[in-house]
One Martini backbone bead per residue (centre of mass of N, CA, C, O) as a GRO file, in nm:
protein
  119
    1UNK     BB    1  12.576   4.517   3.219
    2UNK     BB    2  12.600   4.206   3.245
    3UNK     BB    3  12.652   3.953   3.025
    4UNK     BB    4  12.483   3.620   3.035
    5UNK     BB    5  12.564   3.241   2.884
    6UNK     BB    6  12.368   2.970   2.910
    7UNK     BB    7  12.478   2.694   2.800
    8UNK     BB    8  12.444   2.293   2.709
    9UNK     BB    9  12.599   2.015   2.667
   10UNK     BB   10  12.446   1.813   2.872
   11UNK     BB   11  12.351   1.554   2.989
   12UNK     BB   12  12.138   1.520   3.272
   13UNK     BB   13  12.306   1.227   3.257
   14UNK     BB   14  12.602   1.091   3.395
   15UNK     BB   15  12.632   1.486   3.519
   16UNK     BB   16  12.588   1.742   3.693
   17UNK     BB   17  12.591   1.979   3.521
   18UNK     BB   18  12.272   2.053   3.478
   19UNK     BB   19  12.261   2.143   3.804
   20UNK     BB   20  12.444   2.354   3.828
   21UNK     BB   21  12.317   2.539   3.618
   22UNK     BB   22  12.137   2.581   3.700
   23UNK     BB   23  12.199   2.709   3.983
   24UNK     BB   24  12.377   2.914   3.870
   25UNK     BB   25  12.168   3.063   3.704
   26UNK     BB   26  11.918   3.151   3.905
   27UNK     BB   27  12.089   3.300   4.019
   28UNK     BB   28  12.192   3.495   3.842
   29UNK     BB   29  11.874   3.596   3.835
   30UNK     BB   30  11.888   3.833   4.085
   31UNK     BB   31  12.100   4.030   3.935
   32UNK     BB   32  12.004   3.967   3.619
   33UNK     BB   33  11.850   4.002   3.301
   34UNK     BB   34  12.101   3.974   3.096
   35UNK     BB   35  12.014   3.634   3.007
   36UNK     BB   36  12.083   3.357   2.857
   37UNK     BB   37  12.051   3.047   2.682
   38UNK     BB   38  12.187   2.721   2.576
   39UNK     BB   39  12.110   2.458   2.351
   40UNK     BB   40  12.409   2.203   2.292
   41UNK     BB   41  12.349   1.918   2.175
   42UNK     BB   42  12.300   1.726   2.476
   43UNK     BB   43  12.159   1.915   2.581
   44UNK     BB   44  11.866   1.892   2.479
   45UNK     BB   45  11.794   1.697   2.709
   46UNK     BB   46  11.670   1.868   2.882
   47UNK     BB   47  11.408   1.941   2.761
   48UNK     BB   48  11.306   1.676   2.846
   49UNK     BB   49  11.013   1.558   2.999
   50UNK     BB   50  11.010   1.213   3.006
   51UNK     BB   51  11.140   1.102   3.278
   52UNK     BB   52  11.376   0.855   3.473
   53UNK     BB   53  11.556   0.936   3.729
   54UNK     BB   54  11.537   0.698   3.928
   55UNK     BB   55  11.670   0.436   3.783
   56UNK     BB   56  11.907   0.576   3.874
   57UNK     BB   57  11.934   0.728   4.093
   58UNK     BB   58  11.825   1.033   3.993
   59UNK     BB   59  11.742   1.428   4.052
   60UNK     BB   60  11.454   1.558   3.895
   61UNK     BB   61  11.534   1.909   3.717
   62UNK     BB   62  11.378   1.979   3.447
   63UNK     BB   63  11.154   2.100   3.548
   64UNK     BB   64  11.283   2.354   3.644
   65UNK     BB   65  11.268   2.522   3.370
   66UNK     BB   66  10.970   2.605   3.352
   67UNK     BB   67  11.068   2.836   3.578
   68UNK     BB   68  11.150   3.004   3.440
   69UNK     BB   69  11.010   3.318   3.371
   70UNK     BB   70  10.976   3.340   3.683
   71UNK     BB   71  11.298   3.476   3.587
   72UNK     BB   72  11.294   3.640   3.323
   73UNK     BB   73  11.379   3.426   3.178
   74UNK     BB   74  11.375   3.374   2.778
   75UNK     BB   75  11.632   3.383   2.631
   76UNK     BB   76  11.587   3.088   2.415
   77UNK     BB   77  11.767   2.818   2.324
   78UNK     BB   78  11.814   2.608   1.995
   79UNK     BB   79  11.969   2.376   1.814
   80UNK     BB   80  11.926   2.201   1.515
   81UNK     BB   81  12.148   2.013   1.481
   82UNK     BB   82  12.143   1.934   1.709
   83UNK     BB   83  11.807   1.785   1.649
   84UNK     BB   84  11.897   1.618   1.432
   85UNK     BB   85  12.127   1.447   1.521
   86UNK     BB   86  11.876   1.349   1.788
   87UNK     BB   87  11.582   1.324   1.617
   88UNK     BB   88  11.423   1.544   1.646
   89UNK     BB   89  11.228   1.857   1.694
   90UNK     BB   90  11.102   2.140   1.698
   91UNK     BB   91  10.773   2.081   1.752
   92UNK     BB   92  10.831   2.021   2.050
   93UNK     BB   93  10.778   1.851   2.362
   94UNK     BB   94  10.887   2.090   2.581
   95UNK     BB   95  11.008   2.210   2.967
   96UNK     BB   96  11.024   2.509   2.723
   97UNK     BB   97  11.107   2.767   2.566
   98UNK     BB   98  11.210   2.846   2.289
   99UNK     BB   99  11.408   2.909   2.028
  100UNK     BB  100  11.559   2.807   1.700
  101UNK     BB  101  11.840   2.775   1.580
  102UNK     BB  102  12.069   2.807   1.387
  103UNK     BB  103  12.474   2.760   1.467
  104UNK     BB  104  12.489   3.054   1.344
  105UNK     BB  105  12.291   3.197   1.511
  106UNK     BB  106  12.432   3.127   1.810
  107UNK     BB  107  12.747   3.250   1.755
  108UNK     BB  108  12.654   3.542   1.647
  109UNK     BB  109  12.503   3.542   1.938
  110UNK     BB  110  12.701   3.497   2.200
  111UNK     BB  111  12.898   3.775   2.109
  112UNK     BB  112  12.744   3.938   2.293
  113UNK     BB  113  12.842   3.853   2.554
  114UNK     BB  114  13.039   3.858   2.817
  115UNK     BB  115  12.945   3.567   2.947
  116UNK     BB  116  13.040   3.234   2.908
  117UNK     BB  117  12.900   2.943   2.997
  118UNK     BB  118  12.969   2.574   3.075
  119UNK     BB  119  12.749   2.269   3.092
   0.00000   0.00000   0.00000
């Protein structure tokens, strides 16, 4: 079975990439258990628990990331450098349990996947 990585690099607002990526991730989880989820660049903002999307007339889908464990998706990682660049810390409360990794290790882990989808 192929190993599939989902890489979130876009912030949650201003583009539908995060919502589309989450939809694809949930659909794929029905087909395989070999899934990894990576949050890099502005994608780290997908993990922020307190957001107010209604103020910009957007749909709130962020909390849905929290149910990934119910879909047996438990390989979730966040880029340490991306957090630091955006003034966030690894000890922050997220909507999802993630392991903080340096960028070099994220690249190494991504190389182990057969398919890498970026949103």
